[in-house]
mmCIF file of C-alpha atoms and ligand atoms in Angstrom:
data_model
loop_
_atom_site.group_PDB
_atom_site.id
_atom_site.type_symbol
_atom_site.label_atom_id
_atom_site.label_comp_id
_atom_site.label_asym_id
_atom_site.label_seq_id
_atom_site.Cartn_x
_atom_site.Cartn_y
_atom_site.Cartn_z
ATOM 1 C CA UNK A 1 84.432 82.569 88.229
ATOM 2 C CA UNK A 2 84.842 79.657 86.348
ATOM 3 C CA UNK A 3 87.958 81.422 83.601
ATOM 4 C CA UNK A 4 91.363 80.227 84.729
ATOM 5 C CA UNK A 5 92.502 83.673 86.544
ATOM 6 C CA UNK A 6 94.445 85.951 84.336
ATOM 7 C CA UNK A 7 96.834 86.689 87.213
ATOM 8 C CA UNK A 8 96.994 84.140 90.149
ATOM 9 C CA UNK A 9 99.292 83.440 92.930
ATOM 10 C CA UNK A 10 98.864 80.307 94.895
ATOM 11 C CA UNK A 11 100.765 80.260 98.587
ATOM 12 C CA UNK A 12 102.482 83.063 98.384
ATOM 13 C CA UNK A 13 105.374 83.816 100.959
ATOM 14 C CA UNK A 14 107.955 85.918 101.604
ATOM 15 C CA UNK A 15 110.471 86.912 104.956
ATOM 16 C CA UNK A 16 112.864 89.937 105.251
ATOM 17 C CA UNK A 17 114.761 88.287 107.756
ATOM 18 C CA UNK A 18 112.556 87.112 110.455
ATOM 19 C CA UNK A 19 109.866 89.073 109.741
ATOM 20 C CA UNK A 20 107.149 87.087 107.430
ATOM 21 C CA UNK A 21 105.457 89.797 105.574
ATOM 22 C CA UNK A 22 103.818 87.581 103.174
ATOM 23 C CA UNK A 23 102.016 84.263 104.240
ATOM 24 C CA UNK A 24 101.026 82.489 101.886
ATOM 25 C CA UNK A 25 98.847 84.817 99.557
ATOM 26 C CA UNK A 26 96.048 83.213 97.298
ATOM 27 C CA UNK A 27 95.007 85.603 95.095
ATOM 28 C CA UNK A 28 93.600 86.060 91.750
ATOM 29 C CA UNK A 29 91.984 88.151 89.184
ATOM 30 C CA UNK A 30 90.449 87.788 86.201
ATOM 31 C CA UNK A 31 90.464 88.422 82.875
ATOM 32 C CA UNK A 32 89.197 92.035 81.886
ATOM 33 C CA UNK A 33 88.237 92.763 85.929
ATOM 34 C CA UNK A 34 89.682 95.703 88.329
ATOM 35 C CA UNK A 35 90.586 94.580 91.988
ATOM 36 C CA UNK A 36 90.961 97.318 94.965
ATOM 37 C CA UNK A 37 93.189 96.135 96.562
ATOM 38 C CA UNK A 38 93.135 98.598 100.728
ATOM 39 C CA UNK A 39 95.130 97.944 103.406
ATOM 40 C CA UNK A 40 97.618 99.545 106.382
ATOM 41 C CA UNK A 41 100.297 100.182 106.184
ATOM 42 C CA UNK A 42 103.146 98.480 106.409
ATOM 43 C CA UNK A 43 100.462 94.982 105.678
ATOM 44 C CA UNK A 44 102.930 94.146 102.609
ATOM 45 C CA UNK A 45 100.919 95.450 99.864
ATOM 46 C CA UNK A 46 103.691 96.720 97.269
ATOM 47 C CA UNK A 47 106.146 93.510 98.387
ATOM 48 C CA UNK A 48 103.038 91.649 97.201
ATOM 49 C CA UNK A 49 102.590 93.696 94.062
ATOM 50 C CA UNK A 50 106.063 93.229 93.429
ATOM 51 C CA UNK A 51 106.196 89.564 93.812
ATOM 52 C CA UNK A 52 103.778 90.099 91.386
ATOM 53 C CA UNK A 53 106.116 91.473 88.774
ATOM 54 C CA UNK A 54 108.700 89.469 89.456
ATOM 55 C CA UNK A 55 110.621 92.612 90.752
ATOM 56 C CA UNK A 56 111.163 90.223 93.416
ATOM 57 C CA UNK A 57 110.864 86.386 94.634
ATOM 58 C CA UNK A 58 108.949 85.101 96.616
ATOM 59 C CA UNK A 59 110.412 82.196 99.016
ATOM 60 C CA UNK A 60 107.564 79.088 98.200
ATOM 61 C CA UNK A 61 104.600 79.345 95.770
ATOM 62 C CA UNK A 62 104.436 80.097 92.411
ATOM 63 C CA UNK A 63 102.145 83.000 89.886
ATOM 64 C CA UNK A 64 100.826 82.277 87.007
ATOM 65 C CA UNK A 65 100.136 84.515 84.839
ATOM 66 C CA UNK A 66 97.200 83.002 81.711
ATOM 67 C CA UNK A 67 97.369 79.522 84.143
ATOM 68 C CA UNK A 68 101.538 78.295 83.155
ATOM 69 C CA UNK A 69 103.421 79.717 85.753
ATOM 70 C CA UNK A 70 105.815 83.055 85.672
ATOM 71 C CA UNK A 71 109.601 83.751 87.368
ATOM 72 C CA UNK A 72 110.717 80.555 87.033
ATOM 73 C CA UNK A 73 112.243 77.576 85.471
ATOM 74 C CA UNK A 74 111.538 74.043 86.324
ATOM 75 C CA UNK A 75 114.590 71.752 84.632
ATOM 76 C CA UNK A 76 114.905 68.072 83.833
ATOM 77 C CA UNK A 77 113.936 67.269 87.524
ATOM 78 C CA UNK A 78 111.627 69.327 88.368
ATOM 79 C CA UNK A 79 113.912 71.363 90.694
ATOM 80 C CA UNK A 80 112.892 74.757 89.908
ATOM 81 C CA UNK A 81 115.629 77.690 89.427
ATOM 82 C CA UNK A 82 115.248 81.596 88.623
ATOM 83 C CA UNK A 83 114.633 82.866 85.419
ATOM 84 C CA UNK A 84 117.633 84.148 83.163
ATOM 85 C CA UNK A 85 117.441 88.341 83.525
ATOM 86 C CA UNK A 86 116.594 87.563 79.675
ATOM 87 C CA UNK A 87 113.883 85.784 80.560
ATOM 88 C CA UNK A 88 112.244 88.103 83.065
ATOM 89 C CA UNK A 89 113.190 90.559 81.662
ATOM 90 C CA UNK A 90 110.399 90.182 78.704
ATOM 91 C CA UNK A 91 108.646 88.210 80.873
ATOM 92 C CA UNK A 92 108.312 91.066 83.697
ATOM 93 C CA UNK A 93 107.385 93.002 80.434
ATOM 94 C CA UNK A 94 103.629 91.654 80.134
ATOM 95 C CA UNK A 95 102.981 92.805 83.439
ATOM 96 C CA UNK A 96 102.848 96.442 83.612
ATOM 97 C CA UNK A 97 103.807 98.000 87.052
ATOM 98 C CA UNK A 98 103.256 101.735 87.954
ATOM 99 C CA UNK A 99 104.774 102.748 91.327
ATOM 100 C CA UNK A 100 103.935 105.419 94.139
ATOM 101 C CA UNK A 101 106.813 107.490 93.207
ATOM 102 C CA UNK A 102 106.667 107.046 89.410
ATOM 103 C CA UNK A 103 110.134 105.662 89.264
ATOM 104 C CA UNK A 104 110.861 107.593 85.696
ATOM 105 C CA UNK A 105 114.483 108.115 84.307
ATOM 106 C CA UNK A 106 115.808 111.581 85.557
ATOM 107 C CA UNK A 107 118.427 111.766 82.158
ATOM 108 C CA UNK A 108 116.106 110.754 79.503
ATOM 109 C CA UNK A 109 113.245 113.060 78.410
ATOM 110 C CA UNK A 110 109.510 111.868 78.180
ATOM 111 C CA UNK A 111 109.441 110.452 74.650
ATOM 112 C CA UNK A 112 112.755 107.994 75.936
ATOM 113 C CA UNK A 113 111.068 106.680 79.105
ATOM 114 C CA UNK A 114 108.550 105.626 76.740
ATOM 115 C CA UNK A 115 110.324 104.145 74.369
ATOM 116 C CA UNK A 116 113.174 102.328 76.436
ATOM 117 C CA UNK A 117 111.542 99.470 76.924
ATOM 118 C CA UNK A 118 110.346 98.772 73.353
ATOM 119 C CA UNK A 119 113.851 99.155 72.576
ATOM 120 C CA UNK A 120 116.039 97.169 74.564
ATOM 121 C CA UNK A 121 113.112 94.539 75.833
ATOM 122 C CA UNK A 122 111.155 94.399 73.060
ATOM 123 C CA UNK A 123 113.430 94.701 70.280
ATOM 124 C CA UNK A 124 111.879 97.258 68.415
ATOM 125 C CA UNK A 125 113.605 100.128 65.862
ATOM 126 C CA UNK A 126 113.826 103.511 67.159
ATOM 127 C CA UNK A 127 111.479 104.870 65.189
ATOM 128 C CA UNK A 128 109.078 102.272 65.396
ATOM 129 C CA UNK A 129 109.319 102.281 68.994
ATOM 130 C CA UNK A 130 108.608 106.773 68.515
ATOM 131 C CA UNK A 131 105.944 106.020 66.866
ATOM 132 C CA UNK A 132 103.719 103.589 69.235
ATOM 133 C CA UNK A 133 105.507 106.265 72.454
ATOM 134 C CA UNK A 134 104.167 109.267 70.794
ATOM 135 C CA UNK A 135 100.754 107.783 70.562
ATOM 136 C CA UNK A 136 100.503 106.106 73.568
ATOM 137 C CA UNK A 137 101.316 109.381 75.173
ATOM 138 C CA UNK A 138 99.166 111.078 73.464
ATOM 139 C CA UNK A 139 96.272 108.246 74.907
ATOM 140 C CA UNK A 140 97.228 109.670 78.386
ATOM 141 C CA UNK A 141 96.990 113.630 77.441
ATOM 142 C CA UNK A 142 100.923 113.946 77.489
ATOM 143 C CA UNK A 143 101.791 114.309 74.029
ATOM 144 C CA UNK A 144 102.645 118.249 74.276
ATOM 145 C CA UNK A 145 105.504 116.915 77.174
ATOM 146 C CA UNK A 146 107.328 114.201 74.910
ATOM 147 C CA UNK A 147 110.791 116.211 75.263
ATOM 148 C CA UNK A 148 110.604 117.441 78.812
ATOM 149 C CA UNK A 149 112.606 115.506 81.311
ATOM 150 C CA UNK A 150 110.687 114.554 84.236
ATOM 151 C CA UNK A 151 111.807 117.016 86.335
ATOM 152 C CA UNK A 152 110.150 119.764 84.364
ATOM 153 C CA UNK A 153 106.799 118.312 84.591
ATOM 154 C CA UNK A 154 104.108 118.324 87.446
ATOM 155 C CA UNK A 155 104.047 114.621 89.683
ATOM 156 C CA UNK A 156 100.297 114.345 87.622
ATOM 157 C CA UNK A 157 101.749 114.117 84.951
ATOM 158 C CA UNK A 158 105.146 111.902 85.752
ATOM 159 C CA UNK A 159 102.409 109.430 86.855
ATOM 160 C CA UNK A 160 100.747 109.638 83.444
ATOM 161 C CA UNK A 161 104.159 109.225 81.295
ATOM 162 C CA UNK A 162 104.834 106.019 84.056
ATOM 163 C CA UNK A 163 101.202 104.938 83.343
ATOM 164 C CA UNK A 164 102.291 105.167 79.545
ATOM 165 C CA UNK A 165 105.751 103.281 79.557
ATOM 166 C CA UNK A 166 103.921 100.796 80.958
ATOM 167 C CA UNK A 167 100.924 100.594 78.369
ATOM 168 C CA UNK A 168 103.515 100.305 75.848
ATOM 169 C CA UNK A 169 104.329 97.611 76.454
ATOM 170 C CA UNK A 170 101.107 95.816 75.893
ATOM 171 C CA UNK A 171 100.675 94.198 78.993
ATOM 172 C CA UNK A 172 97.881 91.775 80.001
ATOM 173 C CA UNK A 173 97.440 93.240 83.317
ATOM 174 C CA UNK A 174 98.619 96.700 84.900
ATOM 175 C CA UNK A 175 99.277 96.231 88.734
ATOM 176 C CA UNK A 176 99.122 99.703 90.273
ATOM 177 C CA UNK A 177 100.972 100.509 93.929
ATOM 178 C CA UNK A 178 99.032 103.324 95.096
ATOM 179 C CA UNK A 179 98.894 105.385 92.122
ATOM 180 C CA UNK A 180 97.855 108.795 93.587
ATOM 181 C CA UNK A 181 98.962 109.247 96.620
ATOM 182 C CA UNK A 182 102.059 111.287 96.598
ATOM 183 C CA UNK A 183 100.254 113.458 94.334
ATOM 184 C CA UNK A 184 99.171 116.742 95.514
ATOM 185 C CA UNK A 185 95.192 116.124 95.805
ATOM 186 C CA UNK A 186 94.548 118.796 92.849
ATOM 187 C CA UNK A 187 96.743 116.246 90.707
ATOM 188 C CA UNK A 188 94.698 112.959 92.612
ATOM 189 C CA UNK A 189 92.391 113.567 89.307
ATOM 190 C CA UNK A 190 93.742 113.268 86.186
ATOM 191 C CA UNK A 191 95.624 109.877 87.152
ATOM 192 C CA UNK A 192 92.217 108.052 87.951
ATOM 193 C CA UNK A 193 90.836 109.644 84.628
ATOM 194 C CA UNK A 194 93.302 108.278 82.425
ATOM 195 C CA UNK A 195 93.075 104.817 85.133
ATOM 196 C CA UNK A 196 89.278 104.710 84.704
ATOM 197 C CA UNK A 197 89.495 105.105 80.997
ATOM 198 C CA UNK A 198 91.606 102.492 81.142
ATOM 199 C CA UNK A 199 89.072 99.894 82.601
ATOM 200 C CA UNK A 200 86.402 100.903 80.401
ATOM 201 C CA UNK A 201 89.186 99.356 77.488
ATOM 202 C CA UNK A 202 88.472 95.822 79.937
ATOM 203 C CA UNK A 203 92.755 96.358 80.780
ATOM 204 C CA UNK A 204 92.959 93.622 83.654
ATOM 205 C CA UNK A 205 94.219 96.175 87.369
ATOM 206 C CA UNK A 206 94.978 95.888 90.476
ATOM 207 C CA UNK A 207 94.997 98.899 91.955
ATOM 208 C CA UNK A 208 95.929 98.970 95.408
ATOM 209 C CA UNK A 209 94.970 102.362 96.962
ATOM 210 C CA UNK A 210 93.559 103.622 99.258
ATOM 211 C CA UNK A 211 90.869 105.971 96.958
ATOM 212 C CA UNK A 212 87.977 104.855 98.500
ATOM 213 C CA UNK A 213 85.229 106.442 95.638
ATOM 214 C CA UNK A 214 87.873 105.263 93.081
ATOM 215 C CA UNK A 215 87.318 101.644 94.370
ATOM 216 C CA UNK A 216 83.743 102.019 94.515
ATOM 217 C CA UNK A 217 82.907 103.595 91.326
ATOM 218 C CA UNK A 218 85.466 101.625 88.869
ATOM 219 C CA UNK A 219 86.676 98.235 90.680
ATOM 220 C CA UNK A 220 84.796 95.233 89.751
ATOM 221 C CA UNK A 221 86.314 93.166 93.411
ATOM 222 C CA UNK A 222 87.536 95.282 96.528
ATOM 223 C CA UNK A 223 89.918 93.873 98.751
ATOM 224 C CA UNK A 224 90.962 94.560 102.143
ATOM 225 C CA UNK A 225 94.920 93.656 102.520
ATOM 226 C CA UNK A 226 96.456 92.865 106.365
ATOM 227 C CA UNK A 227 99.098 91.267 108.136
ATOM 228 C CA UNK A 228 100.274 89.513 105.621
ATOM 229 C CA UNK A 229 97.617 88.220 103.124
ATOM 230 C CA UNK A 230 93.762 88.647 102.476
ATOM 231 C CA UNK A 231 91.204 89.072 104.851
ATOM 232 C CA UNK A 232 88.260 89.784 102.532
ATOM 233 C CA UNK A 233 87.411 90.693 99.234
ATOM 234 C CA UNK A 234 84.057 90.875 97.924
ATOM 235 C CA UNK A 235 82.160 93.893 95.435
ATOM 236 C CA UNK A 236 82.258 97.561 96.655
ATOM 237 C CA UNK A 237 78.957 97.404 97.182
ATOM 238 C CA UNK A 238 79.019 95.048 99.242
ATOM 239 C CA UNK A 239 82.917 95.441 100.491
ATOM 240 C CA UNK A 240 81.970 98.913 102.121
ATOM 241 C CA UNK A 241 78.375 98.850 103.223
ATOM 242 C CA UNK A 242 78.068 95.042 104.903
ATOM 243 C CA UNK A 243 81.507 93.587 104.634
ATOM 244 C CA UNK A 244 81.572 90.205 106.315
ATOM 245 C CA UNK A 245 85.071 90.470 108.351
ATOM 246 C CA UNK A 246 85.156 92.462 112.224
ATOM 247 C CA UNK A 247 89.452 93.448 110.825
ATOM 248 C CA UNK A 248 87.447 95.090 107.407
ATOM 249 C CA UNK A 249 85.273 96.433 109.499
ATOM 250 C CA UNK A 250 87.722 98.116 112.072
ATOM 251 C CA UNK A 251 89.953 99.696 108.732
ATOM 252 C CA UNK A 252 87.329 100.953 106.978
ATOM 253 C CA UNK A 253 85.886 103.250 110.073
ATOM 254 C CA UNK A 254 88.950 104.250 110.201
ATOM 255 C CA UNK A 255 89.526 105.412 106.919
ATOM 256 C CA UNK A 256 86.041 107.390 106.473
HETATM 257 N N1 ATP B 301 113.151 95.305 101.037
HETATM 258 C C1 ATP B 301 113.022 94.952 102.250
HETATM 259 N N2 ATP B 301 113.829 94.791 103.306
HETATM 260 C C2 ATP B 301 113.449 94.596 104.794
HETATM 261 N N3 ATP B 301 111.910 94.420 104.535
HETATM 262 C C3 ATP B 301 110.981 95.445 104.093
HETATM 263 C C4 ATP B 301 111.545 95.443 102.264
HETATM 264 N N4 ATP B 301 110.471 95.725 102.126
HETATM 265 C C5 ATP B 301 109.252 95.370 102.983
HETATM 266 N N5 ATP B 301 109.938 95.285 104.395
HETATM 267 C C6 ATP B 301 109.150 95.248 105.439
HETATM 268 O O1 ATP B 301 108.501 94.252 104.768
HETATM 269 C C7 ATP B 301 106.849 95.232 105.418
HETATM 270 C C8 ATP B 301 105.820 95.414 104.583
HETATM 271 O O2 ATP B 301 105.464 95.839 103.555
HETATM 272 P P1 ATP B 301 105.141 96.479 102.463
HETATM 273 O O3 ATP B 301 106.000 97.989 101.591
HETATM 274 O O4 ATP B 301 104.737 95.635 101.544
HETATM 275 O O5 ATP B 301 103.927 97.204 102.988
HETATM 276 P P2 ATP B 301 101.895 97.652 102.623
HETATM 277 O O6 ATP B 301 101.571 97.182 102.575
HETATM 278 O O7 ATP B 301 102.810 98.716 100.970
HETATM 279 O O8 ATP B 301 102.715 99.156 103.065
HETATM 280 P P3 ATP B 301 102.582 100.721 102.512
HETATM 281 O O9 ATP B 301 100.925 101.346 102.598
HETATM 282 O O10 ATP B 301 102.950 101.952 103.880
HETATM 283 O O11 ATP B 301 102.999 101.348 101.355
HETATM 284 C C9 ATP B 301 107.033 96.028 105.730
HETATM 285 O O12 ATP B 301 107.224 96.088 107.496
HETATM 286 C C10 ATP B 301 108.117 96.424 105.513
HETATM 287 O O13 ATP B 301 109.285 96.964 106.316
HETATM 288 MG MG1 MG B 302 103.174 100.241 99.274
#
């Protein structure tokens, strides 16, 4: 992979109190690629995604989008400072994030959940925002639910709205944090199929997931994340059938 990675982390470190969670994570994803990230609970996968999507700040290391560092400003003397909230919000909108628990606004209907970023962050008019939101909701099969509130929807429907909400901002990359693990089994496929369509359209995607069948079918590369870093990554066939590391073999033997 010679092209500049679309999204990259270099030496990302993060501790909570005395617990070192990320121990210098180097991660890269090329444009148009889908990377599935597997790994045991508590290993730091969500933390890595939260840092990459600028929801939290790393203690050390950097995050590059299209080869340019994001989330910090470098002053004249080369000193680094956190970015003002408005600029941070604009950079965040370029990195779509989908959470395990949807995180929709309960007091807004579906249409307004999807419109909000367009008016608040992108500065679009309400009518323009509504039009784009409707067309994105159509794309995820939710056009018939624009006036419903999150509590009136199934988990699978809520997750598709959450995907539309991220996509409508036209992000460069989409990060998914176990997007189907809070869903009843019969609702998993409707979400995975939206994600698969997105991948087929060339979206760059990082997907933390336990869905090994999805990883095998859709991902270009699969990574094992454990104890605060990436242990191994490889093309799906190799990863699942001939992993190089003992830890990967042990992990796979537990989930199969
Ligand atoms: N805000 C926080 N404050 C303190 N500790 C935290 C915080 N967020 C995460 N942790 C701790 O960091 C570690 C990694 O958590 P993280 O949620 O990133 O793991 P994960 O790999 O996503 O796990 P899971 O598969 O269960 O989602 C855990 O030990 C967790 O308790
Ligand atoms: Mg997690």
